[in-house]
Amino acid sequence: MKDVYILAVESSCDETSVSIIKNGHEDIATVINSQIDVHTKYGGVVPEVASRLHLENITMVIDECLDRANMSLEDIDAFACTYAPGLLGSLLVGVEATKALSFVYNKPFIATNHMMGHIYANMIGNEYDYPLISLIVSGGHTDLILMKSENEFEYLGQTLDDAIGEAYDKVARILDLPYPGGPNVEKYALEGTPSYKMPQILNDDSFNFSFSGIKSHINNLVHNEHQRGHEINKYDLACSFQNCVTSHLVDKTKKALLKYNLKTFLISGGVAANTFIRTSLKEMCESIGVNMYMPEKKYCTDNAAMIGAAAYVLYKNKQFAPLSTNAQSHASLEMNFKKE
Ligand code: KG4
Ligand code: ZN
């Protein structure tokens, strides 16, 4: 089969990213233009500012990606973008730019779900077989998914309240650590010991998660200690939090792997860049004879390479999207595989 080069755009939140991916697994070039410096001033992503910056940067990032790949737009076989879920104004920039390229160069347009992108980030550098269980841990999602084949998704469980990345970011705020919170909480946790007692989280038979209880617990703890004039040990509190949420992920994932008797496990999403979470899940998998795969850390947080990988799966299935496709703030994974 002829090699397939997909140019993919990711603009669902605060990164303008463009990649050229060969045959779904080879990253020819990836450019990520992060807006973190701007949003740090506000302590979080400001949607209007994000979409404006995407608009200012998109053409430049596409050009830079083509330059790095030493390719031109004529060499591209299909144009792909994230169309959902995410910030509407941000998504729109990537969707409109990609549709225009597809129209002008007369090549297929592929509308990709962002969460699908996170899962298939695993295709870059890994080879694994189905069926498997996939855990997405990001700023907006904590999902346990059963995949019987490359394009079958069955949700086993999700968070009932906050996503794990959201909890990391909120705990960072409580501890006065800068945005983005996750990596900073991880840094502090590394220097601490789990000396603070944490609550039991949703210890039930479901495969659902919950992170709002621990966030409130930490908020109250810090508030009470301040009122008593006591110092908080931020390192120990970050470490206690991280141990607690990691155990929650490990327990629920282990339960699902054993119940469905599966031997392959994938993790993905921004929080999957966390070393403690990666190693804790890996140790659990080894203890029950499961092969665990994870993307390189640079493919865990938002990037267009993962969108190019996911788009290749849709390309193989000839699941092209019409140019009337719109950005959507919400969408389930199954929607990508429904035939028109
Ligand atoms: O997947 P992602 O880049 O964007 C979404 O689709 O949400 O995930 C971003 C989330 C943020 O909440 C960020 O704080 C968290 O991932 N994150 C981390 C780490 N790196 C990013 N959380 C914990 N440890 C990290 N090293
Ligand atoms: Zn993401």
PDB file of C-alpha atoms in Angstrom, residues 102-284:
ATOM      1  CA  SER A 102      -8.904  19.991   1.983  1.00  0.00           C
ATOM      2  CA  PHE A 103     -11.073  21.989  -0.439  1.00  0.00           C
ATOM      3  CA  VAL A 104      -8.190  23.757  -2.179  1.00  0.00           C
ATOM      4  CA  TYR A 105      -6.004  20.636  -2.531  1.00  0.00           C
ATOM      5  CA  ASN A 106      -8.961  18.342  -3.224  1.00  0.00           C
ATOM      6  CA  LYS A 107      -7.990  15.782  -0.580  1.00  0.00           C
ATOM      7  CA  PRO A 108     -10.152  14.097   2.085  1.00  0.00           C
ATOM      8  CA  PHE A 109     -11.083  15.973   5.244  1.00  0.00           C
ATOM      9  CA  ILE A 110     -11.012  13.922   8.466  1.00  0.00           C
ATOM     10  CA  ALA A 111     -12.810  15.190  11.575  1.00  0.00           C
ATOM     11  CA  THR A 112     -11.256  13.590  14.644  1.00  0.00           C
ATOM     12  CA  ASN A 113     -12.452  13.323  18.221  1.00  0.00           C
ATOM     13  CA  HIS A 114      -9.842  14.707  20.648  1.00  0.00           C
ATOM     14  CA  MET A 115     -10.227  11.786  23.090  1.00  0.00           C
ATOM     15  CA  MET A 116      -9.728   9.325  20.260  1.00  0.00           C
ATOM     16  CA  GLY A 117      -6.531  11.228  19.526  1.00  0.00           C
ATOM     17  CA  HIS A 118      -5.352  10.751  23.114  1.00  0.00           C
ATOM     18  CA  ILE A 119      -5.910   6.974  22.910  1.00  0.00           C
ATOM     19  CA  TYR A 120      -4.202   6.565  19.516  1.00  0.00           C
ATOM     20  CA  ALA A 121      -1.185   8.609  20.656  1.00  0.00           C
ATOM     21  CA  ASN A 122      -0.151   5.104  21.712  1.00  0.00           C
ATOM     22  CA  MET A 123       0.228   4.110  18.036  1.00  0.00           C
ATOM     23  CA  ILE A 124       3.283   6.352  17.742  1.00  0.00           C
ATOM     24  CA  GLY A 125       6.126   4.088  18.783  1.00  0.00           C
ATOM     25  CA  ASN A 126       4.083   1.158  20.158  1.00  0.00           C
ATOM     26  CA  GLU A 127       2.575  -1.990  18.661  1.00  0.00           C
ATOM     27  CA  TYR A 128      -0.199  -3.767  20.540  1.00  0.00           C
ATOM     28  CA  ASP A 129      -3.162  -6.070  19.946  1.00  0.00           C
ATOM     29  CA  TYR A 130      -6.883  -5.804  20.710  1.00  0.00           C
ATOM     30  CA  PRO A 131      -9.000  -6.333  22.801  1.00  0.00           C
ATOM     31  CA  LEU A 132      -7.681  -3.971  25.447  1.00  0.00           C
ATOM     32  CA  ILE A 133      -8.581  -1.528  28.179  1.00  0.00           C
ATOM     33  CA  SER A 134      -7.755   2.117  27.755  1.00  0.00           C
ATOM     34  CA  LEU A 135      -7.593   4.746  30.504  1.00  0.00           C
ATOM     35  CA  ILE A 136      -7.750   8.414  29.504  1.00  0.00           C
ATOM     36  CA  VAL A 137      -6.626  10.852  32.191  1.00  0.00           C
ATOM     37  CA  SER A 138      -6.761  14.481  31.077  1.00  0.00           C
ATOM     38  CA  GLY A 139      -7.903  17.936  32.087  1.00  0.00           C
ATOM     39  CA  GLY A 140     -11.506  17.207  31.132  1.00  0.00           C
ATOM     40  CA  HIS A 141     -11.805  13.406  31.245  1.00  0.00           C
ATOM     41  CA  THR A 142     -11.139  10.338  33.351  1.00  0.00           C
ATOM     42  CA  ASP A 143     -12.495   7.473  31.240  1.00  0.00           C
ATOM     43  CA  LEU A 144     -12.046   3.691  31.381  1.00  0.00           C
ATOM     44  CA  ILE A 145     -12.835   2.280  27.965  1.00  0.00           C
ATOM     45  CA  LEU A 146     -13.057  -1.271  26.634  1.00  0.00           C
ATOM     46  CA  MET A 147     -11.875  -1.580  23.027  1.00  0.00           C
ATOM     47  CA  LYS A 148     -12.728  -4.925  21.415  1.00  0.00           C
ATOM     48  CA  SER A 149     -11.076  -3.773  18.191  1.00  0.00           C
ATOM     49  CA  GLU A 150      -9.357  -0.726  16.768  1.00  0.00           C
ATOM     50  CA  ASN A 151     -12.638   1.105  16.271  1.00  0.00           C
ATOM     51  CA  GLU A 152     -14.984  -0.153  18.970  1.00  0.00           C
ATOM     52  CA  PHE A 153     -15.333   1.885  22.127  1.00  0.00           C
ATOM     53  CA  GLU A 154     -17.380   0.838  25.152  1.00  0.00           C
ATOM     54  CA  TYR A 155     -17.313   3.126  28.173  1.00  0.00           C
ATOM     55  CA  LEU A 156     -16.833   1.115  31.372  1.00  0.00           C
ATOM     56  CA  GLY A 157     -16.585   4.095  33.675  1.00  0.00           C
ATOM     57  CA  GLN A 158     -16.059   7.826  33.870  1.00  0.00           C
ATOM     58  CA  THR A 159     -15.600  10.463  36.519  1.00  0.00           C
ATOM     59  CA  LEU A 160     -18.785  11.341  38.373  1.00  0.00           C
ATOM     60  CA  ASP A 161     -17.578  14.898  39.005  1.00  0.00           C
ATOM     61  CA  ASP A 162     -14.145  16.482  38.335  1.00  0.00           C
ATOM     62  CA  ALA A 163     -11.591  15.026  35.945  1.00  0.00           C
ATOM     63  CA  ILE A 164      -8.269  14.033  37.492  1.00  0.00           C
ATOM     64  CA  GLY A 165      -6.350  16.815  35.668  1.00  0.00           C
ATOM     65  CA  GLU A 166      -8.881  19.326  36.963  1.00  0.00           C
ATOM     66  CA  ALA A 167      -8.251  18.048  40.505  1.00  0.00           C
ATOM     67  CA  TYR A 168      -4.487  18.445  40.028  1.00  0.00           C
ATOM     68  CA  ASP A 169      -5.025  22.000  38.766  1.00  0.00           C
ATOM     69  CA  LYS A 170      -7.358  22.901  41.650  1.00  0.00           C
ATOM     70  CA  VAL A 171      -5.002  21.472  44.276  1.00  0.00           C
ATOM     71  CA  ALA A 172      -2.196  23.509  42.686  1.00  0.00           C
ATOM     72  CA  ARG A 173      -4.315  26.648  43.135  1.00  0.00           C
ATOM     73  CA  ILE A 174      -5.058  25.779  46.770  1.00  0.00           C
ATOM     74  CA  LEU A 175      -1.313  25.329  47.361  1.00  0.00           C
ATOM     75  CA  ASP A 176      -0.543  28.539  45.443  1.00  0.00           C
ATOM     76  CA  LEU A 177       1.450  26.760  42.768  1.00  0.00           C
ATOM     77  CA  PRO A 178       1.474  28.303  39.293  1.00  0.00           C
ATOM     78  CA  TYR A 179      -0.616  27.233  36.274  1.00  0.00           C
ATOM     79  CA  PRO A 180      -0.536  24.621  34.760  1.00  0.00           C
ATOM     80  CA  GLY A 181      -0.992  22.875  38.063  1.00  0.00           C
ATOM     81  CA  GLY A 182      -0.419  19.209  37.244  1.00  0.00           C
ATOM     82  CA  PRO A 183       3.313  19.264  36.549  1.00  0.00           C
ATOM     83  CA  ASN A 184       3.919  21.552  39.556  1.00  0.00           C
ATOM     84  CA  VAL A 185       1.994  19.330  41.968  1.00  0.00           C
ATOM     85  CA  GLU A 186       4.054  16.415  40.628  1.00  0.00           C
ATOM     86  CA  LYS A 187       7.301  18.315  41.300  1.00  0.00           C
ATOM     87  CA  TYR A 188       6.275  19.106  44.879  1.00  0.00           C
ATOM     88  CA  ALA A 189       5.044  15.545  45.480  1.00  0.00           C
ATOM     89  CA  LEU A 190       8.439  14.219  44.497  1.00  0.00           C
ATOM     90  CA  GLU A 191      10.035  16.093  47.423  1.00  0.00           C
ATOM     91  CA  GLY A 192       7.415  15.099  50.007  1.00  0.00           C
ATOM     92  CA  THR A 193       6.169  12.110  52.006  1.00  0.00           C
ATOM     93  CA  PRO A 194       2.479  11.093  52.228  1.00  0.00           C
ATOM     94  CA  SER A 195       2.113  12.289  55.832  1.00  0.00           C
ATOM     95  CA  TYR A 196      -1.423  13.745  55.521  1.00  0.00           C
ATOM     96  CA  LYS A 197      -4.377  11.401  55.937  1.00  0.00           C
ATOM     97  CA  MET A 198      -6.569  11.383  52.809  1.00  0.00           C
ATOM     98  CA  PRO A 199     -10.205  10.233  52.454  1.00  0.00           C
ATOM     99  CA  GLN A 200     -11.277   6.935  50.864  1.00  0.00           C
ATOM    100  CA  ILE A 201     -12.429   7.618  47.307  1.00  0.00           C
ATOM    101  CA  LEU A 202     -15.440   5.825  45.792  1.00  0.00           C
ATOM    102  CA  ASN A 203     -14.467   2.330  46.891  1.00  0.00           C
ATOM    103  CA  ASP A 204     -17.353   0.586  45.091  1.00  0.00           C
ATOM    104  CA  ASP A 205     -17.913  -2.064  42.425  1.00  0.00           C
ATOM    105  CA  SER A 206     -18.319   0.386  39.540  1.00  0.00           C
ATOM    106  CA  PHE A 207     -15.561   1.524  37.206  1.00  0.00           C
ATOM    107  CA  ASN A 208     -16.379   5.162  37.863  1.00  0.00           C
ATOM    108  CA  PHE A 209     -14.071   7.724  39.415  1.00  0.00           C
ATOM    109  CA  SER A 210     -14.549  10.713  41.693  1.00  0.00           C
ATOM    110  CA  PHE A 211     -12.125  13.528  42.456  1.00  0.00           C
ATOM    111  CA  SER A 212     -14.199  16.331  43.932  1.00  0.00           C
ATOM    112  CA  GLY A 213     -14.200  14.850  47.468  1.00  0.00           C
ATOM    113  CA  ILE A 214     -10.426  14.851  47.780  1.00  0.00           C
ATOM    114  CA  LYS A 215     -10.254  18.371  46.355  1.00  0.00           C
ATOM    115  CA  SER A 216     -12.736  19.621  49.008  1.00  0.00           C
ATOM    116  CA  HIS A 217     -10.879  17.675  51.703  1.00  0.00           C
ATOM    117  CA  ILE A 218      -7.623  19.444  50.795  1.00  0.00           C
ATOM    118  CA  ASN A 219      -9.343  22.807  50.573  1.00  0.00           C
ATOM    119  CA  ASN A 220     -10.830  22.378  54.086  1.00  0.00           C
ATOM    120  CA  LEU A 221      -7.589  21.050  55.512  1.00  0.00           C
ATOM    121  CA  VAL A 222      -5.582  24.047  54.254  1.00  0.00           C
ATOM    122  CA  HIS A 223      -8.276  26.475  55.423  1.00  0.00           C
ATOM    123  CA  ASN A 224      -8.430  24.935  58.926  1.00  0.00           C
ATOM    124  CA  GLU A 225      -4.663  24.815  59.335  1.00  0.00           C
ATOM    125  CA  HIS A 226      -4.401  28.487  58.286  1.00  0.00           C
ATOM    126  CA  GLN A 227      -7.094  29.437  60.809  1.00  0.00           C
ATOM    127  CA  ARG A 228      -5.143  27.693  63.536  1.00  0.00           C
ATOM    128  CA  GLY A 229      -2.009  29.521  62.432  1.00  0.00           C
ATOM    129  CA  HIS A 230      -0.322  26.261  61.401  1.00  0.00           C
ATOM    130  CA  GLU A 231       2.032  26.003  58.420  1.00  0.00           C
ATOM    131  CA  ILE A 232       1.103  23.624  55.623  1.00  0.00           C
ATOM    132  CA  ASN A 233       3.818  21.354  54.297  1.00  0.00           C
ATOM    133  CA  LYS A 234       3.061  21.765  50.575  1.00  0.00           C
ATOM    134  CA  TYR A 235       5.433  18.977  49.587  1.00  0.00           C
ATOM    135  CA  ASP A 236       3.786  16.453  51.890  1.00  0.00           C
ATOM    136  CA  LEU A 237       0.280  17.568  50.975  1.00  0.00           C
ATOM    137  CA  ALA A 238       1.042  17.297  47.218  1.00  0.00           C
ATOM    138  CA  CYS A 239       2.522  13.855  47.830  1.00  0.00           C
ATOM    139  CA  SER A 240      -0.459  12.691  49.936  1.00  0.00           C
ATOM    140  CA  PHE A 241      -2.877  13.902  47.241  1.00  0.00           C
ATOM    141  CA  GLN A 242      -0.924  12.251  44.430  1.00  0.00           C
ATOM    142  CA  ASN A 243      -0.685   8.926  46.283  1.00  0.00           C
ATOM    143  CA  CYS A 244      -4.403   8.960  46.984  1.00  0.00           C
ATOM    144  CA  VAL A 245      -5.587   9.709  43.421  1.00  0.00           C
ATOM    145  CA  THR A 246      -3.057   7.283  41.955  1.00  0.00           C
ATOM    146  CA  SER A 247      -4.346   4.451  44.183  1.00  0.00           C
ATOM    147  CA  HIS A 248      -7.851   5.269  42.965  1.00  0.00           C
ATOM    148  CA  LEU A 249      -6.733   4.921  39.314  1.00  0.00           C
ATOM    149  CA  VAL A 250      -4.778   1.749  40.045  1.00  0.00           C
ATOM    150  CA  ASP A 251      -7.636   0.074  41.980  1.00  0.00           C
ATOM    151  CA  LYS A 252     -10.328   0.758  39.368  1.00  0.00           C
ATOM    152  CA  THR A 253      -8.092  -0.178  36.427  1.00  0.00           C
ATOM    153  CA  LYS A 254      -6.984  -3.417  38.076  1.00  0.00           C
ATOM    154  CA  LYS A 255     -10.591  -4.350  38.788  1.00  0.00           C
ATOM    155  CA  ALA A 256     -11.538  -3.791  35.118  1.00  0.00           C
ATOM    156  CA  LEU A 257      -8.541  -5.726  33.741  1.00  0.00           C
ATOM    157  CA  LEU A 258      -9.354  -8.689  36.010  1.00  0.00           C
ATOM    158  CA  LYS A 259     -13.100  -8.632  35.348  1.00  0.00           C
ATOM    159  CA  TYR A 260     -12.693  -8.586  31.550  1.00  0.00           C
ATOM    160  CA  ASN A 261      -9.603 -10.812  31.712  1.00  0.00           C
ATOM    161  CA  LEU A 262      -7.641  -8.595  29.334  1.00  0.00           C
ATOM    162  CA  LYS A 263      -3.883  -8.614  28.897  1.00  0.00           C
ATOM    163  CA  THR A 264      -3.362  -5.240  27.212  1.00  0.00           C
ATOM    164  CA  PHE A 265      -3.706  -1.821  28.800  1.00  0.00           C
ATOM    165  CA  LEU A 266      -3.153   1.679  27.381  1.00  0.00           C
ATOM    166  CA  ILE A 267      -2.928   4.937  29.274  1.00  0.00           C
ATOM    167  CA  SER A 268      -3.164   8.379  27.672  1.00  0.00           C
ATOM    168  CA  GLY A 269      -3.992  12.065  28.234  1.00  0.00           C
ATOM    169  CA  GLY A 270      -2.095  14.942  29.828  1.00  0.00           C
ATOM    170  CA  VAL A 271      -2.001  13.379  33.310  1.00  0.00           C
ATOM    171  CA  ALA A 272      -0.379  10.259  31.786  1.00  0.00           C
ATOM    172  CA  ALA A 273       2.791  12.401  31.590  1.00  0.00           C
ATOM    173  CA  ASN A 274       3.034  11.969  35.384  1.00  0.00           C
ATOM    174  CA  THR A 275       5.904   9.633  36.267  1.00  0.00           C
ATOM    175  CA  PHE A 276       4.423   8.400  39.550  1.00  0.00           C
ATOM    176  CA  ILE A 277       1.127   7.487  37.857  1.00  0.00           C
ATOM    177  CA  ARG A 278       2.948   5.795  34.955  1.00  0.00           C
ATOM    178  CA  THR A 279       5.122   3.653  37.238  1.00  0.00           C
ATOM    179  CA  SER A 280       2.346   2.798  39.705  1.00  0.00           C
ATOM    180  CA  LEU A 281       0.073   1.532  36.908  1.00  0.00           C
ATOM    181  CA  LYS A 282       2.996  -0.289  35.286  1.00  0.00           C
ATOM    182  CA  GLU A 283       3.823  -2.101  38.560  1.00  0.00           C
ATOM    183  CA  MET A 284       0.174  -3.119  39.012  1.00  0.00           C
TER     184      MET A 284
END
